[in-house]
PDB file of C-alpha atoms in Angstrom:
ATOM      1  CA  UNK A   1       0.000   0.000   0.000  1.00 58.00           C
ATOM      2  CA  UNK A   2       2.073   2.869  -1.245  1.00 67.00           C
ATOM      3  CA  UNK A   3       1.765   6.667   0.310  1.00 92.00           C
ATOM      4  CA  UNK A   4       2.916   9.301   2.343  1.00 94.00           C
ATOM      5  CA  UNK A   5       3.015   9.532   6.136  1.00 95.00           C
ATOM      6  CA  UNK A   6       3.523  11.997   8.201  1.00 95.00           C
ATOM      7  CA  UNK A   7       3.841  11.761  12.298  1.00 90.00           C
ATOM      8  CA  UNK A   8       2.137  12.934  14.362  1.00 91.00           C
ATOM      9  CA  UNK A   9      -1.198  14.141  13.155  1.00 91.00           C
ATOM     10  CA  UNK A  10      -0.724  17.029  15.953  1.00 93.00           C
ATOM     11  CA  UNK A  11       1.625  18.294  17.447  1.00 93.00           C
ATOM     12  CA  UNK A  12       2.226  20.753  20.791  1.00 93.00           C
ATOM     13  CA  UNK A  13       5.077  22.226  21.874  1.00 90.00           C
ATOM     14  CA  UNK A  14       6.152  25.655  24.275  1.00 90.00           C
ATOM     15  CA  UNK A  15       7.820  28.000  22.683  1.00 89.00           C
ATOM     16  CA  UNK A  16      11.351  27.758  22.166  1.00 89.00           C
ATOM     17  CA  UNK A  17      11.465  24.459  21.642  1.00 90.00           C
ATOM     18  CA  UNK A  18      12.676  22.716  18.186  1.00 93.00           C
ATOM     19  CA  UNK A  19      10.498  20.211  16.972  1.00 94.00           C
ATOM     20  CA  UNK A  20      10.478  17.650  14.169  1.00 95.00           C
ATOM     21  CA  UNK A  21       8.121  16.332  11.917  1.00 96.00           C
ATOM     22  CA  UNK A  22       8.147  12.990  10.145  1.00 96.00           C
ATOM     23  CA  UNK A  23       7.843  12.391   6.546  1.00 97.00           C
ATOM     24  CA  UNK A  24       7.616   8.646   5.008  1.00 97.00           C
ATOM     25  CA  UNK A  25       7.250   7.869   0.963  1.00 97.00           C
ATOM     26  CA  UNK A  26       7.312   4.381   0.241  1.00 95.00           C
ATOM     27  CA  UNK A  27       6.679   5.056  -3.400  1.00 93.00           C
ATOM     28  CA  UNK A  28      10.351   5.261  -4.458  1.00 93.00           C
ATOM     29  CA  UNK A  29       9.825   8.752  -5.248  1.00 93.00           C
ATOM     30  CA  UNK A  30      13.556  10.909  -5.909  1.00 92.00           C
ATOM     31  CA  UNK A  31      12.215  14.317  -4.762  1.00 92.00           C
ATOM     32  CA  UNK A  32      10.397  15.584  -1.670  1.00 94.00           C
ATOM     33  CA  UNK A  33       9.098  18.805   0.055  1.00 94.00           C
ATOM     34  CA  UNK A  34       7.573  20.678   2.786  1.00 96.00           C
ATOM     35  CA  UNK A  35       5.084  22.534   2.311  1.00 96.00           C
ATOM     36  CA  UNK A  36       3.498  25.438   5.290  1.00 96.00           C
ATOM     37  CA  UNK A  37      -0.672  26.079   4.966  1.00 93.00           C
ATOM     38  CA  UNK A  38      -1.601  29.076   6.776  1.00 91.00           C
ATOM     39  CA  UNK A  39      -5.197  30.370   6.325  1.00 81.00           C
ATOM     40  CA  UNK A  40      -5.929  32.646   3.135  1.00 73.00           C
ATOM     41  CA  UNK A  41      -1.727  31.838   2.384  1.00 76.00           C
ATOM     42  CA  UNK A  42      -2.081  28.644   0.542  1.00 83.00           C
ATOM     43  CA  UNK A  43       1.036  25.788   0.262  1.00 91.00           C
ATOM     44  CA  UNK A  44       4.315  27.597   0.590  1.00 92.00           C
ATOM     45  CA  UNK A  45       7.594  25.853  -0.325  1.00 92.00           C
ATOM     46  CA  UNK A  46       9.971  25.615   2.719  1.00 96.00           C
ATOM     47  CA  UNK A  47      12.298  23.296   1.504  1.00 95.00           C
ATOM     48  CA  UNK A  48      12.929  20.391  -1.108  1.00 93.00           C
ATOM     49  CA  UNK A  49      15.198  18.061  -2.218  1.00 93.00           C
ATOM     50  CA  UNK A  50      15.552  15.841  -5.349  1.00 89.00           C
ATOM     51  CA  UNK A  51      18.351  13.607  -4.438  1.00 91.00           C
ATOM     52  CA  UNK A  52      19.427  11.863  -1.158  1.00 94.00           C
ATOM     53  CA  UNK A  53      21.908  13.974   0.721  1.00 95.00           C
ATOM     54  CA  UNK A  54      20.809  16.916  -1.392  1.00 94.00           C
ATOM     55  CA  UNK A  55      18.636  20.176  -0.333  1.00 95.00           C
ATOM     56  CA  UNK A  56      17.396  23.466  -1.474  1.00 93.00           C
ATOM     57  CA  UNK A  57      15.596  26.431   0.314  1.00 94.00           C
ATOM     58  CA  UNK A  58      12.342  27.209  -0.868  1.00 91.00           C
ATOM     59  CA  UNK A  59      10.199  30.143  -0.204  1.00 89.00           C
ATOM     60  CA  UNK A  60      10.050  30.550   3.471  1.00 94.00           C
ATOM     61  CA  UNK A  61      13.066  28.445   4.819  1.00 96.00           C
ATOM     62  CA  UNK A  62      14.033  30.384   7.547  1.00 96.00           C
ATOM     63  CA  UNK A  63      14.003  28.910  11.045  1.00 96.00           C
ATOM     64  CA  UNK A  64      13.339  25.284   9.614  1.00 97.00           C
ATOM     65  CA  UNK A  65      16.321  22.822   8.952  1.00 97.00           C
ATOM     66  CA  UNK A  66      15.758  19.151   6.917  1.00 98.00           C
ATOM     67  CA  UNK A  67      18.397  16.367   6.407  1.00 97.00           C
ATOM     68  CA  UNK A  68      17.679  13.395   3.912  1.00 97.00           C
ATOM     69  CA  UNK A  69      19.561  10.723   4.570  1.00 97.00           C
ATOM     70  CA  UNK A  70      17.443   7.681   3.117  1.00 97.00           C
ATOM     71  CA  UNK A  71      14.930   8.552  -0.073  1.00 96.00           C
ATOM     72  CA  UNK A  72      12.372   7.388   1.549  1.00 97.00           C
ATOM     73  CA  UNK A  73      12.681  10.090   4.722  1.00 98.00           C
ATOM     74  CA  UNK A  74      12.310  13.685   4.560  1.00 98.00           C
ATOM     75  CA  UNK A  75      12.169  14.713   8.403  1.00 98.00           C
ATOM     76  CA  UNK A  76      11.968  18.606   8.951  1.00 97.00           C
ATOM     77  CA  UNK A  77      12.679  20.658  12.013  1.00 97.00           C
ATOM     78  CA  UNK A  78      11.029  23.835  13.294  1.00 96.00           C
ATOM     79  CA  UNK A  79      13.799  25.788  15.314  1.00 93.00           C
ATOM     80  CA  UNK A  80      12.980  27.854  18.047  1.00 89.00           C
ATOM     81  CA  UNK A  81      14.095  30.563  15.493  1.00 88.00           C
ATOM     82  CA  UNK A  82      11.110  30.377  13.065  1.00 90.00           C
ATOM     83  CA  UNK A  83       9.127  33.226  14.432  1.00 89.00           C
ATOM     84  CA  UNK A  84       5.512  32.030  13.177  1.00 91.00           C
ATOM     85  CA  UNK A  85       5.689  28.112  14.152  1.00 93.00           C
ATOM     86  CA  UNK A  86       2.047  27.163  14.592  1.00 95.00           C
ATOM     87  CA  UNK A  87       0.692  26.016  11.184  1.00 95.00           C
ATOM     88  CA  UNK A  88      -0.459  22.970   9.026  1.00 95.00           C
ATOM     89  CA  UNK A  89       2.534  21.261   7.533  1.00 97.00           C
ATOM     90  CA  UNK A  90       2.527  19.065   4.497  1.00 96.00           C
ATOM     91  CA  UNK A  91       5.136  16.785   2.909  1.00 96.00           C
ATOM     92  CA  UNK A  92       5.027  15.683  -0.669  1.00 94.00           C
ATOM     93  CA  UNK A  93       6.631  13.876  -2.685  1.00 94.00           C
ATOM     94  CA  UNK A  94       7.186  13.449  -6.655  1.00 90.00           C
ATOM     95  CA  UNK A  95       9.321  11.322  -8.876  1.00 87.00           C
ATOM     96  CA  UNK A  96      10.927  14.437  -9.365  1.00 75.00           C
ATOM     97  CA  UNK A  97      14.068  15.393 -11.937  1.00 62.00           C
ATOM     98  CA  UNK A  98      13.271  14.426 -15.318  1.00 65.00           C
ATOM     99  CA  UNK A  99       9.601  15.828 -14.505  1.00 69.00           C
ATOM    100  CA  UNK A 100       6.794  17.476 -14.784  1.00 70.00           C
ATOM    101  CA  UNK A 101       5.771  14.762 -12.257  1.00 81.00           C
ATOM    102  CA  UNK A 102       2.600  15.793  -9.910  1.00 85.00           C
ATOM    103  CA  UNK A 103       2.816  16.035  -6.043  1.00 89.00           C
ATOM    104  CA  UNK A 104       1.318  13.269  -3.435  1.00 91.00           C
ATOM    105  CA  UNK A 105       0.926  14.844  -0.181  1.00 93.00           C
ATOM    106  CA  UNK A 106       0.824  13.327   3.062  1.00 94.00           C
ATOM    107  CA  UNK A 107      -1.852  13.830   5.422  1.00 93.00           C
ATOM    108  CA  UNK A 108      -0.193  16.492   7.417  1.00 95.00           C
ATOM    109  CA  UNK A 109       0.800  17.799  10.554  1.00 96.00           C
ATOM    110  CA  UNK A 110      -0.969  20.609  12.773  1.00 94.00           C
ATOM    111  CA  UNK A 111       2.000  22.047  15.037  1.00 95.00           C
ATOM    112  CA  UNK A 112       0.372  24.278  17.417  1.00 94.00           C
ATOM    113  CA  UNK A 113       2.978  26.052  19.570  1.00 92.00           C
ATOM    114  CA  UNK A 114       2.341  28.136  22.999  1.00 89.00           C
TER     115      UNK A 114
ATOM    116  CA  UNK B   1       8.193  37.395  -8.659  1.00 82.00           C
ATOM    117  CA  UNK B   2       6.339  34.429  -9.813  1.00 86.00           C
ATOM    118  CA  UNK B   3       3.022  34.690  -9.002  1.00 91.00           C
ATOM    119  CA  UNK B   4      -0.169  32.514  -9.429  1.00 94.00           C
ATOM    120  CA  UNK B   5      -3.119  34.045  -8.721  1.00 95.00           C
ATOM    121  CA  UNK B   6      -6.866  32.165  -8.107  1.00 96.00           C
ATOM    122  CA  UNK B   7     -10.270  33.956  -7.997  1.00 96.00           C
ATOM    123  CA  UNK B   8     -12.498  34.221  -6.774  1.00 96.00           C
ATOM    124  CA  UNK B   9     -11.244  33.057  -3.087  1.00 94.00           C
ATOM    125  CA  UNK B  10     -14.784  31.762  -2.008  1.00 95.00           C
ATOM    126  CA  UNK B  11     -17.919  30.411  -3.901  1.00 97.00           C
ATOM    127  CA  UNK B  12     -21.269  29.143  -1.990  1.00 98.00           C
ATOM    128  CA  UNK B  13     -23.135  27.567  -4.433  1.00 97.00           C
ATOM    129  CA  UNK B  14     -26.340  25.219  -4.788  1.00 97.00           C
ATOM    130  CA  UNK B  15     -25.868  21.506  -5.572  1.00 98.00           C
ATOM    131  CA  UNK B  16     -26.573  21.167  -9.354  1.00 97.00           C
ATOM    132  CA  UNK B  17     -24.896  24.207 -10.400  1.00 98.00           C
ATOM    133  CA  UNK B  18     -22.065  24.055 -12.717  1.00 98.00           C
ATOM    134  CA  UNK B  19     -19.025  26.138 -10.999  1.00 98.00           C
ATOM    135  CA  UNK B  20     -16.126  27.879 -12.809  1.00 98.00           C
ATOM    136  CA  UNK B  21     -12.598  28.652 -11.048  1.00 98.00           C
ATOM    137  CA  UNK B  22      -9.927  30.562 -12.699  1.00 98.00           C
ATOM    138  CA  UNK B  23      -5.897  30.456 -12.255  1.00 98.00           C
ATOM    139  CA  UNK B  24      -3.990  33.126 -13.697  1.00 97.00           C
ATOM    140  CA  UNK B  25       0.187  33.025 -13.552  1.00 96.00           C
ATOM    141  CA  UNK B  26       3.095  35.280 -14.103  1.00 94.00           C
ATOM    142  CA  UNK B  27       5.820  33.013 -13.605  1.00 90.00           C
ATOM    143  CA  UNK B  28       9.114  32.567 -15.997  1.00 87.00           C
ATOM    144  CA  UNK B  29       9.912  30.035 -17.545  1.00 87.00           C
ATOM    145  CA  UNK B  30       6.125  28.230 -16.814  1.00 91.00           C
ATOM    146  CA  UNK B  31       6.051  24.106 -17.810  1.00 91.00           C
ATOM    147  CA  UNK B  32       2.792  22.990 -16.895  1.00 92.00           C
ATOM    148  CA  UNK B  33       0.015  23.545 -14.144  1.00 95.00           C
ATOM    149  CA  UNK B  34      -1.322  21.375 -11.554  1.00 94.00           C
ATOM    150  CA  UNK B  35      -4.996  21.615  -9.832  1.00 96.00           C
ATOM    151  CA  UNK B  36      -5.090  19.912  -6.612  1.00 95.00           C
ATOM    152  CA  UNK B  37      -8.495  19.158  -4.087  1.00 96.00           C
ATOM    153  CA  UNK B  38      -8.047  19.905  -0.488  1.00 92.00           C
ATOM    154  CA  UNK B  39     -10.936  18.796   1.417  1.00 89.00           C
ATOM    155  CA  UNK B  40      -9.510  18.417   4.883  1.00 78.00           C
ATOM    156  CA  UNK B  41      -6.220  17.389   5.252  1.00 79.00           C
ATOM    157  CA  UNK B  42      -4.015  15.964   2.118  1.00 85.00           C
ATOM    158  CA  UNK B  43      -4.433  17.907  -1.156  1.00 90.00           C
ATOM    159  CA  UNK B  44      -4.940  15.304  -3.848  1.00 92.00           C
ATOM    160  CA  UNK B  45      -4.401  15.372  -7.755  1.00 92.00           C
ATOM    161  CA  UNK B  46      -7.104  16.579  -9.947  1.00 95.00           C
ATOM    162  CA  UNK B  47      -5.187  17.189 -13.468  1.00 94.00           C
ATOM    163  CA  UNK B  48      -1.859  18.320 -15.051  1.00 94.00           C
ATOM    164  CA  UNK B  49      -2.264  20.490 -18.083  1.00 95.00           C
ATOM    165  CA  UNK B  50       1.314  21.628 -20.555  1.00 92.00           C
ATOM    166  CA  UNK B  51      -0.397  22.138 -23.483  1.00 88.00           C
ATOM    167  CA  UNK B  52      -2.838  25.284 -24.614  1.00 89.00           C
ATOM    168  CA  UNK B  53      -6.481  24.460 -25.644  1.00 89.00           C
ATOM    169  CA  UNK B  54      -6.456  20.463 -24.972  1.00 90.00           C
ATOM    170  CA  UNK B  55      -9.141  20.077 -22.549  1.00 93.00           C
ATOM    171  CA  UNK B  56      -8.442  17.162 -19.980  1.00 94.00           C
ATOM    172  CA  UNK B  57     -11.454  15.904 -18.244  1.00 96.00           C
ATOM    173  CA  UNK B  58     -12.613  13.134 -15.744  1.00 95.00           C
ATOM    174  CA  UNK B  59     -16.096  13.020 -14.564  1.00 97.00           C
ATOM    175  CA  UNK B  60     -18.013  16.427 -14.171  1.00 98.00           C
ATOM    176  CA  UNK B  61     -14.579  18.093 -13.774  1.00 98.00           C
ATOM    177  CA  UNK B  62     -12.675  19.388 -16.807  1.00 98.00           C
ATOM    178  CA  UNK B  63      -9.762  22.179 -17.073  1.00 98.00           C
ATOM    179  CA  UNK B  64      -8.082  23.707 -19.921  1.00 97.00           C
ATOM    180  CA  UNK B  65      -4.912  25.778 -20.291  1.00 96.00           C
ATOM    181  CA  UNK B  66      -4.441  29.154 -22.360  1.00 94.00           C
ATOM    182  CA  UNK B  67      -0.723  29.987 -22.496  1.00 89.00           C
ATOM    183  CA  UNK B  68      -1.440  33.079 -24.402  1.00 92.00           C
ATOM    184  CA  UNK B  69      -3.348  34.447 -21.397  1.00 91.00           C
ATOM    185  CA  UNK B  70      -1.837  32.899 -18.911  1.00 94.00           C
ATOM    186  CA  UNK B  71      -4.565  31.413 -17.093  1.00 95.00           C
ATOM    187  CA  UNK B  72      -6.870  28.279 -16.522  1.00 97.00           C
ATOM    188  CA  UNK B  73     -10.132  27.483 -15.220  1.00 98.00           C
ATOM    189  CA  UNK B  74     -11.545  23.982 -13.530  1.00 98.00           C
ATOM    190  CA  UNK B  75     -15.122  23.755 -14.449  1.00 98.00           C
ATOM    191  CA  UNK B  76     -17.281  21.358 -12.539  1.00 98.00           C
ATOM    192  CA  UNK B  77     -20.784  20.466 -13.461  1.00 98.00           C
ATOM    193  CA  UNK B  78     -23.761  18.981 -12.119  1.00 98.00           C
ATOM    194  CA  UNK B  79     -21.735  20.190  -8.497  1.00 98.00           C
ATOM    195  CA  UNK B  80     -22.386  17.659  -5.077  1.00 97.00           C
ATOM    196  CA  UNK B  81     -21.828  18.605  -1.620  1.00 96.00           C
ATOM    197  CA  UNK B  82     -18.910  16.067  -1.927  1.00 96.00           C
ATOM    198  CA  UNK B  83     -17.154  18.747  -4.247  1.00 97.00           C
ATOM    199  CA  UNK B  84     -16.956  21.292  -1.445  1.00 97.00           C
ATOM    200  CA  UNK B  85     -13.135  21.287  -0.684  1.00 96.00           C
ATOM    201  CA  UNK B  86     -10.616  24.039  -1.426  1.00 95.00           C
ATOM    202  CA  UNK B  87      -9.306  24.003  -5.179  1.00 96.00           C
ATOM    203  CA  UNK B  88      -5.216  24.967  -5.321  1.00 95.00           C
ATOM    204  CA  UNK B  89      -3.718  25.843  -8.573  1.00 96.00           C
ATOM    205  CA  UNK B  90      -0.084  25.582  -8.629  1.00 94.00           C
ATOM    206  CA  UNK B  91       2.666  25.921 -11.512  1.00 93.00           C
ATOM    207  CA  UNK B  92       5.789  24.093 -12.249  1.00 90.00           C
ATOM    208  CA  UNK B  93       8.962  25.858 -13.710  1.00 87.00           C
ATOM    209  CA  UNK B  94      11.476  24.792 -16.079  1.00 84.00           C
ATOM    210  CA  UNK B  95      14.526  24.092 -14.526  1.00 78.00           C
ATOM    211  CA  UNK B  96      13.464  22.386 -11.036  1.00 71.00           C
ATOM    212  CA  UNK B  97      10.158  20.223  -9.684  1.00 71.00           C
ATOM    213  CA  UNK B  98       9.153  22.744  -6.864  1.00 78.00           C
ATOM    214  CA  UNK B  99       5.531  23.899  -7.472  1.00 86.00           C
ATOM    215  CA  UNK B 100       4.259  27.611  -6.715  1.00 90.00           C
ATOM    216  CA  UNK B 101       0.421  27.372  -5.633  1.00 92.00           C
ATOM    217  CA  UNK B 102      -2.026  29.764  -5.047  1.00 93.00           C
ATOM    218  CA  UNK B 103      -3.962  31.087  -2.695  1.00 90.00           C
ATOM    219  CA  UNK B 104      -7.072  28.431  -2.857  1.00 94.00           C
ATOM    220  CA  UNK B 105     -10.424  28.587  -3.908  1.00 96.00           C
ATOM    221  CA  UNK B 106     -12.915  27.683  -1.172  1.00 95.00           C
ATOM    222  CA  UNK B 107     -15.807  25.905  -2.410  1.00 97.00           C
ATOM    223  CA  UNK B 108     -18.791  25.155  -0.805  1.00 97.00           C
ATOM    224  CA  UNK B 109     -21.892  23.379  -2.234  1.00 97.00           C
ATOM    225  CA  UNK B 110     -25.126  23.484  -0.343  1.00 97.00           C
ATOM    226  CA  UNK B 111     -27.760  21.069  -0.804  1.00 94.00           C
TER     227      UNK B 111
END
């Protein structure tokens, strides 16, 4: 059964505290992203990589860090330095280079931090 | 800046109506355009359109791409309350995968 997860569904943390998020493909995908849904903002691009051990900014990368050490793993970290934290986070994934491929998103995570 | 634009940002309609939602761009270097459902938590694929004036369609939902305007529009007829979800346009670039998306269109049906 091929997909995306993401863990947890929701997530609460104090402020000040960094906090990761968990993003599985098991469809062999090469590229992945995060993604940040505020209300009336749509998706925007906070980072994404096509390659293992390879990364790129996107949009709005400041304050969040990634690593991608297997394909299939994308985790990404809110730093106690991203100013806005609390938001709906989505990972996707695509078979990516050679494209245009479309995007399968995970199911998300809610981070709400206090 | 690349920008993709969707209007309007909210629609309440009746079931049975037929609904039209327009995407306009200004990106560079624009490859092909992606509509996406959101209905509560995972966006999920609708269509990908490259190519100018080739309608694709599946079910009551069809889109179509001008790349002289820069623009498209989802149409969706016969509309159920299952079709209330938010509708994201989004654009892919040459020279990398990463898509820019809109703002949304929130639809809502009401029976």
């Amino acid at each position: 059964d091929g997909g995306i997860t993401q863990s947890p569904k929701y997530l609460f943390r104090k402020e000040g505290q960094n906090v990761t998020l968990s993003c599985e493909q098991n469809l062999n995908h090469d590229a992945m992203y995060w993604y940040r849904q505020d209300p009336g903002q749509g998706l925007r691009l906070i980072y994404y990589s096509q390659i293992v051990n390879d990364f790129q900014k996107g949009d709005i990368a400041e304050g969040y860090s990634v690593s991608r050490e297997k394909k299939e793993s994308f985790p990404l970290t809110v730093t106690s330095a991203q100013k806005n934290p609390t938001a709906f986070y989505l990972c996707a994934s695509s078979e990516g280079l050679a494209g245009p491929y479309e995007q399968y998103f995970g199911p998300g995570t809610r981070l709400t931090v206090t | 800046e690349d920008k993709v634009v969707q209007s309007p940002l909210s629609l309440v309609v009746h079931e049975g109506d037929t609904v039209t939602l327009n995407c306009s761009y200004e990106v560079t270097n624009f490859r092909s355009l992606l509509w996406y459902k959101q209905e509560k938590k995972a966006p999920t694929f609708l269509f990908m359109l490259t190519s100018s004036g080739i309608e694709k369609k599946s079910g009551r939902l069809s889109s179509i791409l001008d790349k002289k305007e820069l623009f498209s529009i989802l149409n969706i007829t016969a509309t159920q309350t299952g079709d209330s979800a938010i509708y994201l346009c989004a654009v892919i670039l040459f020279g990398n995968e990463k898509l820019t998306f809109g703002t949304g269109t929130r639809l809502t049906i009401i029976p």
